[in-house]
Coordinates of C-alpha atoms in Angstrom, one line a residue:
M29 CA -7.6 24.8 -17.6
A30 CA -11.2 24.2 -18.7
K31 CA -11.2 27.2 -21.0
K32 CA -8.3 25.8 -23.0
I33 CA -10.2 22.6 -23.9
T34 CA -11.9 22.8 -27.2
S35 CA -14.8 20.8 -28.7
K36 CA -12.2 18.8 -30.7
D37 CA -10.5 17.9 -27.4
F38 CA -13.8 16.8 -25.9
D39 CA -14.5 14.6 -29.0
Y40 CA -11.1 12.9 -28.4
V41 CA -11.9 12.3 -24.7
A42 CA -15.3 10.8 -25.6
D43 CA -13.8 8.4 -28.1
Y44 CA -10.9 7.5 -25.8
V45 CA -13.3 6.6 -22.9
K46 CA -15.6 4.6 -25.1
E47 CA -12.7 2.7 -26.7
E48 CA -11.2 2.0 -23.3
Y49 CA -14.5 0.8 -21.9
D50 CA -15.0 -1.5 -24.9
R51 CA -11.5 -2.9 -24.5
R52 CA -11.9 -3.6 -20.8
K53 CA -15.4 -5.1 -21.3
G54 CA -14.1 -7.4 -23.9
N55 CA -11.1 -8.5 -21.8
R56 CA -13.3 -9.5 -18.8
K57 CA -16.0 -11.3 -20.8
D58 CA -15.1 -14.6 -19.0
L59 CA -15.3 -12.9 -15.6
N60 CA -18.7 -11.4 -16.3
H61 CA -19.9 -15.0 -17.1
V62 CA -18.4 -16.2 -13.7
I63 CA -20.2 -13.3 -11.9
K64 CA -23.6 -14.3 -13.3
E65 CA -23.0 -17.9 -12.4
I66 CA -22.0 -17.0 -8.8
D67 CA -25.1 -14.9 -8.5
R68 CA -27.2 -17.8 -9.7
Q69 CA -25.6 -20.2 -7.2
V70 CA -26.0 -17.7 -4.3
D71 CA -29.6 -17.1 -5.1
M72 CA -30.0 -20.9 -5.3
R73 CA -31.7 -20.7 -8.7
P74 CA -31.5 -24.2 -10.3
C75 CA -29.7 -24.7 -13.6
L76 CA -32.0 -26.4 -16.0
T77 CA -29.7 -27.3 -18.8
H78 CA -30.0 -31.0 -18.0
K79 CA -33.7 -30.8 -18.9
L80 CA -33.1 -29.5 -22.4
D81 CA -32.7 -31.4 -25.7
A82 CA -29.8 -31.0 -28.1
N83 CA -31.4 -27.9 -29.7
G84 CA -31.7 -26.1 -26.3
A85 CA -35.5 -26.6 -26.1
K86 CA -37.4 -28.1 -23.2
D87 CA -37.5 -31.9 -23.5
P88 CA -40.9 -33.2 -22.2
T89 CA -39.4 -36.6 -21.5
K90 CA -37.1 -35.1 -18.9
A91 CA -39.8 -33.1 -17.1
W92 CA -39.7 -35.6 -14.1
M93 CA -36.0 -34.8 -13.4
P94 CA -35.2 -32.8 -10.2
E95 CA -34.6 -29.0 -10.2
V96 CA -32.5 -28.2 -7.1
E97 CA -29.4 -26.1 -6.2
L98 CA -27.0 -26.7 -3.3
P99 CA -26.7 -24.0 -0.6
L100 CA -22.8 -24.2 -0.5
Q101 CA -22.1 -20.8 -2.0
A102 CA -25.0 -19.0 -0.2
E103 CA -23.9 -20.5 3.2
A104 CA -20.2 -19.6 2.5
L105 CA -21.1 -16.0 1.7
E106 CA -23.2 -15.6 4.8
T107 CA -20.6 -17.1 7.1
L108 CA -17.6 -15.3 5.6
T109 CA -19.4 -11.9 5.6
S110 CA -20.4 -12.4 9.2
D111 CA -16.8 -13.4 10.2
V112 CA -15.3 -10.4 8.4
R113 CA -17.8 -8.1 10.2
S114 CA -17.0 -9.4 13.6
M115 CA -13.2 -9.2 13.0
M116 CA -13.3 -5.8 11.4
F117 CA -15.7 -4.2 13.9
P118 CA -15.2 -6.0 17.2
D119 CA -17.5 -5.5 20.1
S120 CA -14.5 -5.5 22.5
G121 CA -13.3 -2.0 21.6
P122 CA -12.6 0.5 18.9
W123 CA -11.5 -0.8 15.5
F124 CA -9.2 2.2 14.7
S125 CA -7.1 4.7 16.6
A126 CA -6.6 8.4 16.0
H127 CA -3.7 10.6 16.7
A128 CA -4.0 14.4 16.5
A129 CA -1.1 16.8 15.8
M130 CA -0.7 18.8 19.0
T131 CA 0.9 21.9 17.6
D132 CA 1.2 25.2 19.4
E133 CA -1.3 26.8 17.0
Y134 CA -3.8 24.0 17.8
L135 CA -3.4 24.4 21.6
A136 CA -3.8 28.2 21.3
R137 CA -7.0 27.8 19.3
A138 CA -8.6 24.9 21.2
D139 CA -10.6 25.7 24.3
F140 CA -11.6 22.3 25.6
S141 CA -13.6 23.6 28.6
A142 CA -15.7 25.7 26.3
I143 CA -16.8 22.8 24.1
V144 CA -17.5 20.2 26.8
A145 CA -21.2 19.7 27.5
G146 CA -20.9 20.1 31.3
D147 CA -18.4 18.8 33.8
E148 CA -20.8 16.4 35.5
N149 CA -19.2 13.5 33.6
E150 CA -15.8 14.4 35.0
V151 CA -14.6 15.5 31.6
P152 CA -11.1 17.1 31.8
T153 CA -11.1 20.9 31.4
Q154 CA -7.6 21.1 30.0
I155 CA -6.7 19.6 26.7
N156 CA -3.9 17.1 26.3
Q157 CA -2.8 14.6 23.6
D158 CA -5.3 12.0 24.8
N159 CA -8.1 14.5 24.8
A160 CA -7.3 15.6 21.3
D161 CA -7.1 12.0 20.0
K162 CA -10.5 11.2 21.5
L163 CA -12.0 14.3 19.8
V164 CA -10.8 13.1 16.4
H165 CA -11.9 9.5 17.1
G166 CA -15.3 10.6 18.4
L167 CA -15.9 12.9 15.4
L168 CA -15.0 10.1 12.9
E169 CA -17.2 7.6 14.7
S170 CA -20.1 10.1 14.6
W171 CA -19.7 10.3 10.9
H172 CA -19.6 6.5 10.7
Y173 CA -22.9 6.3 12.6
E174 CA -24.6 8.8 10.3
S175 CA -23.3 7.3 7.1
V176 CA -24.0 3.7 8.2
L177 CA -20.4 2.7 7.5
R178 CA -20.8 -0.8 8.9
A179 CA -23.8 -1.6 6.7
N180 CA -22.0 -0.2 3.7
M181 CA -18.9 -2.3 4.5
D182 CA -21.0 -5.4 4.6
L183 CA -22.0 -4.8 1.0
I184 CA -18.4 -4.1 0.0
N185 CA -17.1 -7.1 1.8
A186 CA -19.8 -9.3 0.3
E187 CA -18.7 -8.3 -3.2
S188 CA -15.1 -8.9 -2.4
I189 CA -15.8 -12.4 -1.0
S190 CA -18.1 -13.2 -4.0
Y191 CA -16.2 -11.7 -7.0
G192 CA -12.7 -10.9 -5.7
V193 CA -12.9 -7.1 -5.2
G194 CA -15.3 -4.7 -3.5
I195 CA -15.7 -1.1 -4.6
G196 CA -16.2 1.9 -2.4
R197 CA -16.6 5.5 -3.6
A198 CA -15.8 8.4 -1.3
R199 CA -17.8 11.5 -1.5
K200 CA -19.6 14.1 0.6
V201 CA -23.4 13.7 0.8
K202 CA -25.9 16.4 1.8
K203 CA -28.0 15.4 4.7
S204 CA -31.0 17.4 6.1
V205 CA -30.9 17.7 9.9
I206 CA -33.0 19.4 12.6
I207 CA -31.0 21.6 15.0
D208 CA -32.2 23.2 18.2
T209 CA -31.4 26.9 18.5
A210 CA -32.6 29.8 20.7
A211 CA -35.1 30.7 18.0
G212 CA -36.5 27.1 18.0
L213 CA -36.0 24.1 15.8
K214 CA -34.6 24.8 12.4
R215 CA -33.8 22.5 9.4
A216 CA -30.3 22.8 8.0
D217 CA -28.2 21.0 5.4
K218 CA -25.2 19.1 6.7
F219 CA -22.4 17.5 4.6
I220 CA -21.0 14.3 5.8
P221 CA -18.3 12.0 4.2
V222 CA -19.8 8.7 3.0
L223 CA -18.1 5.5 1.6
I224 CA -20.7 4.5 -1.0
P225 CA -20.7 0.8 -2.1
R226 CA -20.5 0.3 -5.9
S227 CA -20.9 -3.0 -7.7
I228 CA -18.0 -4.4 -9.7
K229 CA -20.7 -5.4 -12.3
E230 CA -20.9 -1.7 -13.4
T231 CA -17.2 -0.9 -12.6
Y232 CA -14.3 -1.5 -15.0
L233 CA -10.9 -1.2 -13.3
D234 CA -7.8 0.1 -14.8
D235 CA -5.5 -2.8 -15.9
R236 CA -2.6 -0.7 -17.2
E237 CA -1.0 0.3 -13.9
H238 CA 1.9 -2.1 -13.9
I239 CA 2.5 -1.6 -17.7
L240 CA 3.2 2.1 -17.1
M241 CA 5.3 1.4 -14.1
N242 CA 7.6 -0.7 -16.2
E243 CA 8.2 2.3 -18.4
G244 CA 9.1 4.5 -15.4
Y245 CA 5.8 6.4 -15.2
M246 CA 3.2 6.4 -12.5
V247 CA -0.2 8.1 -13.0
G248 CA -3.5 7.8 -11.2
P249 CA -5.6 4.9 -12.3
L250 CA -8.6 5.6 -14.6
Q251 CA -11.7 3.8 -13.3
I252 CA -14.8 3.6 -15.5
F253 CA -18.4 3.2 -14.2
T254 CA -21.3 2.4 -16.5
R255 CA -25.1 2.7 -16.2
K256 CA -28.2 3.1 -18.4
M257 CA -30.3 6.3 -18.1
M258 CA -33.4 7.7 -19.8
L259 CA -32.4 10.5 -22.1
E260 CA -35.2 12.7 -20.8
D261 CA -33.9 12.3 -17.3
L262 CA -30.4 13.1 -18.4
K263 CA -31.6 16.3 -20.1
S264 CA -33.3 17.3 -16.9
Q265 CA -30.2 16.8 -14.9
A266 CA -28.0 18.6 -17.4
N267 CA -29.9 21.8 -16.6
G268 CA -28.0 21.9 -13.3
S269 CA -24.8 23.8 -12.5
R270 CA -22.2 24.2 -15.1
D271 CA -19.5 24.9 -12.5
P272 CA -17.0 21.9 -12.7
S273 CA -17.3 21.3 -9.0
S274 CA -18.3 17.9 -7.4
D275 CA -21.9 18.5 -8.3
G276 CA -21.7 20.6 -11.4
G277 CA -19.9 20.5 -14.7
W278 CA -22.9 19.8 -16.9
M279 CA -22.8 20.5 -20.7
P280 CA -26.5 20.8 -21.8
G281 CA -25.6 21.6 -25.4
A282 CA -23.9 18.2 -25.8
V283 CA -26.9 16.4 -24.3
S284 CA -29.4 18.0 -26.6
D285 CA -27.7 16.5 -29.6
L286 CA -28.0 12.9 -28.4
E287 CA -30.5 10.3 -29.7
A288 CA -31.8 7.6 -27.5
D289 CA -32.2 3.9 -28.4
E290 CA -35.5 2.3 -29.1
K291 CA -36.4 2.2 -25.4
G292 CA -35.4 5.8 -24.8
F293 CA -32.1 5.0 -23.0
V294 CA -28.6 6.2 -23.4
E295 CA -25.5 4.6 -21.8
L296 CA -23.4 6.7 -19.5
L297 CA -19.7 6.1 -19.0
E298 CA -18.2 7.9 -16.0
A299 CA -14.4 7.8 -16.0
E300 CA -12.3 9.1 -13.1
G301 CA -8.6 9.6 -13.1
D302 CA -5.8 11.5 -14.8
F303 CA -6.3 12.5 -18.5
V304 CA -3.8 13.4 -21.1
I305 CA -5.2 15.1 -24.2
P306 CA -2.6 15.0 -27.0
R307 CA -2.1 18.0 -29.3
K308 CA 0.3 18.3 -32.2
T309 CA 1.1 22.1 -32.1
T310 CA 0.3 23.7 -28.7
G311 CA 1.4 20.8 -26.5
S312 CA -0.6 18.1 -24.7
I313 CA -3.0 19.0 -21.9
F314 CA -2.6 17.1 -18.6
S315 CA -5.8 17.1 -16.5
P316 CA -5.3 15.3 -13.2
A317 CA -8.1 14.4 -10.7
T318 CA -10.8 14.7 -13.4
I319 CA -14.2 13.0 -13.7
V320 CA -15.6 12.8 -17.2
T321 CA -19.1 11.6 -18.0
V322 CA -19.6 10.3 -21.6
A323 CA -23.1 9.6 -23.0
C324 CA -23.3 7.0 -25.7
G325 CA -26.4 7.7 -27.8
K326 CA -27.8 5.7 -30.8
N327 CA -25.5 7.3 -33.3
D328 CA -23.2 9.6 -31.3
I329 CA -20.8 9.8 -28.4
K330 CA -20.6 13.0 -26.4
V331 CA -18.9 14.4 -23.2
V332 CA -21.8 15.7 -21.2
R333 CA -20.1 16.4 -17.9
V334 CA -16.7 17.4 -16.6
R335 CA -15.7 17.8 -12.9
F336 CA -12.5 18.4 -11.1
R337 CA -11.8 16.9 -7.7
K338 CA -10.6 19.1 -4.9
S339 CA -8.9 16.2 -3.2
P340 CA -5.8 14.7 -4.7
Y341 CA -7.1 11.2 -3.8
N342 CA -9.0 9.1 -6.3
S343 CA -12.5 8.7 -4.9
V344 CA -12.6 5.0 -5.9
I345 CA -11.2 2.7 -3.2
T346 CA -10.8 -1.0 -4.0
F347 CA -11.0 -3.8 -1.5
P348 CA -9.2 -6.8 -3.1
Y349 CA -9.5 -10.3 -1.5
H350 CA -6.5 -12.0 -3.0
R351 CA -4.3 -10.9 -5.9
E352 CA -2.6 -13.6 -7.9
R353 CA -2.0 -12.3 -11.4
V354 CA 0.1 -9.3 -12.5
D355 CA -1.7 -9.0 -15.9
S356 CA -5.2 -8.7 -14.3
A357 CA -6.8 -6.0 -12.3
Y358 CA -9.3 -8.4 -10.8
P359 CA -8.3 -10.5 -7.8
T360 CA -9.8 -13.9 -7.0
S361 CA -12.2 -14.8 -4.1
P362 CA -13.5 -17.8 -2.2
L363 CA -16.7 -18.0 -4.2
R364 CA -14.9 -17.8 -7.5
K365 CA -12.8 -20.8 -6.4
G366 CA -15.8 -22.6 -5.1
M367 CA -18.0 -21.9 -8.2
P368 CA -16.9 -24.9 -10.3
L369 CA -16.9 -27.2 -7.3
Q370 CA -20.5 -26.4 -6.5
A371 CA -21.5 -26.9 -10.1
A372 CA -19.8 -30.3 -10.1
A373 CA -21.5 -31.3 -6.7
V374 CA -24.9 -30.2 -8.0
Q375 CA -24.4 -32.3 -11.2
Q376 CA -23.4 -35.3 -9.1
M377 CA -26.4 -34.8 -6.8
M378 CA -28.6 -34.7 -9.9
Y379 CA -27.3 -38.0 -11.1
L380 CA -27.8 -39.4 -7.6
D381 CA -31.4 -38.2 -7.4
I382 CA -32.1 -39.5 -10.9
V383 CA -30.6 -43.0 -10.3
S384 CA -32.2 -43.2 -6.9
C385 CA -35.6 -42.4 -8.4
L386 CA -35.1 -45.0 -11.2
N387 CA -34.1 -47.6 -8.6
A388 CA -37.1 -46.8 -6.3
L389 CA -39.5 -46.9 -9.3
P390 CA -37.5 -48.9 -11.9
P391 CA -38.5 -49.2 -15.5
I392 CA -40.4 -52.4 -16.1
G393 CA -40.4 -54.8 -19.0
Y394 CA -43.4 -57.1 -19.7
D395 CA -44.8 -59.4 -22.4
R396 CA -46.8 -57.2 -24.7
N397 CA -48.7 -60.3 -25.9
D398 CA -50.2 -60.8 -22.4
M399 CA -53.9 -59.9 -22.7
W400 CA -54.2 -58.7 -19.1
F401 CA -51.3 -56.2 -19.5
A402 CA -52.6 -55.2 -22.9
E403 CA -56.0 -54.3 -21.4
N404 CA -54.5 -52.3 -18.4
G405 CA -51.7 -50.6 -20.3
G406 CA -49.0 -52.4 -18.4
P407 CA -48.4 -53.1 -14.7
I408 CA -49.6 -50.4 -12.3
I409 CA -47.0 -50.1 -9.5
H410 CA -48.1 -49.3 -6.0
P411 CA -47.9 -51.1 -2.6
A412 CA -49.8 -54.4 -2.5
A413 CA -50.5 -54.2 -6.2
Q414 CA -52.0 -57.4 -7.7
W415 CA -51.4 -58.3 -11.3
G416 CA -53.8 -60.9 -12.9
T417 CA -51.3 -62.3 -15.2
I418 CA -48.8 -65.1 -15.6
G419 CA -46.5 -63.1 -17.7
D420 CA -42.9 -62.4 -16.7
I421 CA -42.0 -58.9 -15.3
N422 CA -38.5 -57.6 -15.6
L423 CA -37.2 -54.8 -13.4
H424 CA -34.3 -52.8 -14.9
Q425 CA -31.8 -51.5 -12.3
I426 CA -30.0 -48.4 -13.6
G427 CA -26.8 -47.0 -12.1
N428 CA -25.2 -47.4 -8.7
P429 CA -26.5 -44.9 -6.0
A430 CA -23.9 -45.9 -3.5
A431 CA -21.0 -45.1 -5.8
L432 CA -22.6 -41.9 -6.9
F433 CA -23.1 -40.9 -3.2
E434 CA -19.4 -41.4 -2.5
V435 CA -18.4 -39.1 -5.4
Y436 CA -21.0 -36.5 -4.2
Q437 CA -19.5 -36.6 -0.7
G438 CA -16.0 -36.1 -2.2
Y439 CA -17.1 -32.9 -4.0
L440 CA -18.6 -31.6 -0.8
R441 CA -15.3 -32.3 1.1
Q442 CA -13.3 -30.7 -1.7
Y443 CA -15.5 -27.6 -1.6
A444 CA -15.0 -27.3 2.2
D445 CA -11.2 -27.6 1.8
V446 CA -11.0 -24.9 -1.0
V447 CA -13.4 -22.4 0.5
G448 CA -12.6 -23.1 4.2
M449 CA -16.2 -23.9 5.1
H450 CA -15.7 -26.9 7.3
Q451 CA -18.4 -28.1 9.8
A452 CA -16.6 -26.6 12.8
R453 CA -16.7 -23.1 11.2
L454 CA -20.4 -23.5 10.6
G455 CA -21.0 -24.3 14.2
A456 CA -21.3 -28.0 14.0
Q457 CA -19.2 -30.6 15.8
T458 CA -17.3 -32.7 13.3
L459 CA -17.2 -36.5 13.6
S460 CA -13.4 -36.7 13.5
H461 CA -12.9 -34.0 16.3
T462 CA -14.7 -34.8 19.5
T463 CA -12.9 -32.4 21.9
A464 CA -13.5 -28.6 22.1
Y465 CA -9.8 -28.0 21.6
S466 CA -9.7 -29.9 18.3
K467 CA -12.8 -28.1 17.1
E468 CA -11.2 -24.7 17.9
V469 CA -8.1 -25.7 16.1
E470 CA -10.1 -26.6 13.0
L471 CA -12.1 -23.4 13.2
Q472 CA -8.9 -21.3 13.4
R473 CA -7.4 -23.1 10.4
G474 CA -10.5 -22.4 8.3
A475 CA -10.5 -18.7 9.3
V476 CA -6.9 -18.0 8.4
R477 CA -7.7 -16.5 5.0
T478 CA -10.5 -14.4 6.4
V479 CA -8.2 -13.0 9.0
D480 CA -5.6 -12.2 6.4
Y481 CA -8.3 -10.3 4.3
V482 CA -9.4 -8.3 7.3
R483 CA -5.9 -7.4 8.3
S484 CA -4.9 -6.3 4.8
T485 CA -8.2 -4.3 4.5
L486 CA -7.7 -2.5 7.8
Q487 CA -4.0 -1.7 6.9
G488 CA -4.8 -0.6 3.4
P489 CA -8.2 0.5 2.0
M490 CA -9.6 1.5 5.4
V491 CA -6.6 3.7 6.3
K492 CA -7.1 5.4 3.0
W493 CA -10.8 5.9 3.7
L494 CA -10.2 7.3 7.2
T495 CA -7.7 9.8 5.9
M496 CA -10.0 10.9 3.1
E497 CA -13.0 11.0 5.4
Y498 CA -11.3 13.3 7.9
E499 CA -10.1 15.7 5.3
M500 CA -13.4 15.7 3.4
G501 CA -15.4 16.2 6.6
L502 CA -13.4 19.1 7.9
E503 CA -14.0 21.1 4.7
D504 CA -17.6 21.8 5.6
M505 CA -17.7 21.4 9.3
K506 CA -18.7 24.5 11.2
N507 CA -20.3 23.5 14.5
E508 CA -20.6 19.8 15.3
T509 CA -21.9 18.1 18.4
F510 CA -21.1 14.5 18.8
Y511 CA -20.8 11.8 21.5
I512 CA -17.5 10.5 22.9
D513 CA -18.0 7.1 24.5
S514 CA -15.1 7.2 26.8
Y515 CA -16.4 10.4 28.4
R516 CA -20.0 9.3 28.4
G517 CA -20.9 12.7 27.2
F518 CA -21.3 15.1 24.2
V519 CA -18.8 17.7 23.0

């Protein structure tokens, strides 16, 4: 199929990917702003807009005002990610089950007694359905350990809780290992399937899926990744394989024509999905399971890499938290719901701090004609201060700290209700619930949405990943030794 594609077709694909990227980037401009604001809140970097003047410059008269940020979002992200981890990967037992197809061909080929590492562990010497299931389960868990799946899932879940959707990309990764042979220790390359975390910040999801379904068509989604790269580094990589496999497909001629920006960078757009290249005379070209990399230079756009997936599955796996709109590819999340509430609580806390400070050290009015005040530049306020004057001193009370504190507490309660971060869930005993049973009930109510996310993730994206992982891993597996916990031994 690649021989049929002309340079004109590549130009069309490059323009199409760039236009689609620009359209999606423009459509999610508001979401990008929300993502930046959530990151600021989680990092607890104070917002300093209250210390600026009308022109956006620093106002020296406001330098005394506080610079703080509440830990609500950071605390929620830590707690929710921890809860998801404990629910998704429990210590009480395995988090998934495997079932092998026990065909006659499988039984004829499998010699269980030959692959068991000794019988001292009372490992059965005849294979049955349970043995075959444990082999598959043990093999997958071995890959999970080598690919640090649990740590990768922490990052994916954190993005889902923060921004509404986590992104994982499935691919085989080459790993150098040391094997013990009769001739001694040898280094060898081993390919293992890995679920790689990708950030939604550099990923633009396909938002046309349901539009096409309404017309009676269903094609694979086209996901677009973006990143900046030095042009010289790109030219070096483009000298690699031209074979359109998972690690090849480079087009060095297209890279040589690019011009970098002022800092020497070009923007890379990697689009994965099903492509349709229209033609007027010879018929359109349909290219499924294709990964196209487009480089955007200073004055030109070129396709610099084309790859064809062996697997029918799209390598991009999405982990949505909660979908609520048909016309948007981006679900919502606890931190997106809590973002405006934290901003409001911080603003109210700022007002409370400012008014409390003004009440503790109130502005003072005095008679400017008083000679003692004139010589000392006004009254100097400190404990046991003595003012040698008979002039009147007026203290100016500004604001009502008690009323502001009530409003501040209201925002904190509203945040806890929306995000589910009540005191019981954070490990504290609430004032209204004094019994352990009441605290447990409150904890369970707060965790309902987290349980729902874990359940939907295990039944959806994780099933897809396990299926892809098994098929990808078997392609390059030759002789594998791994541990099966139930046998307390290696096979």
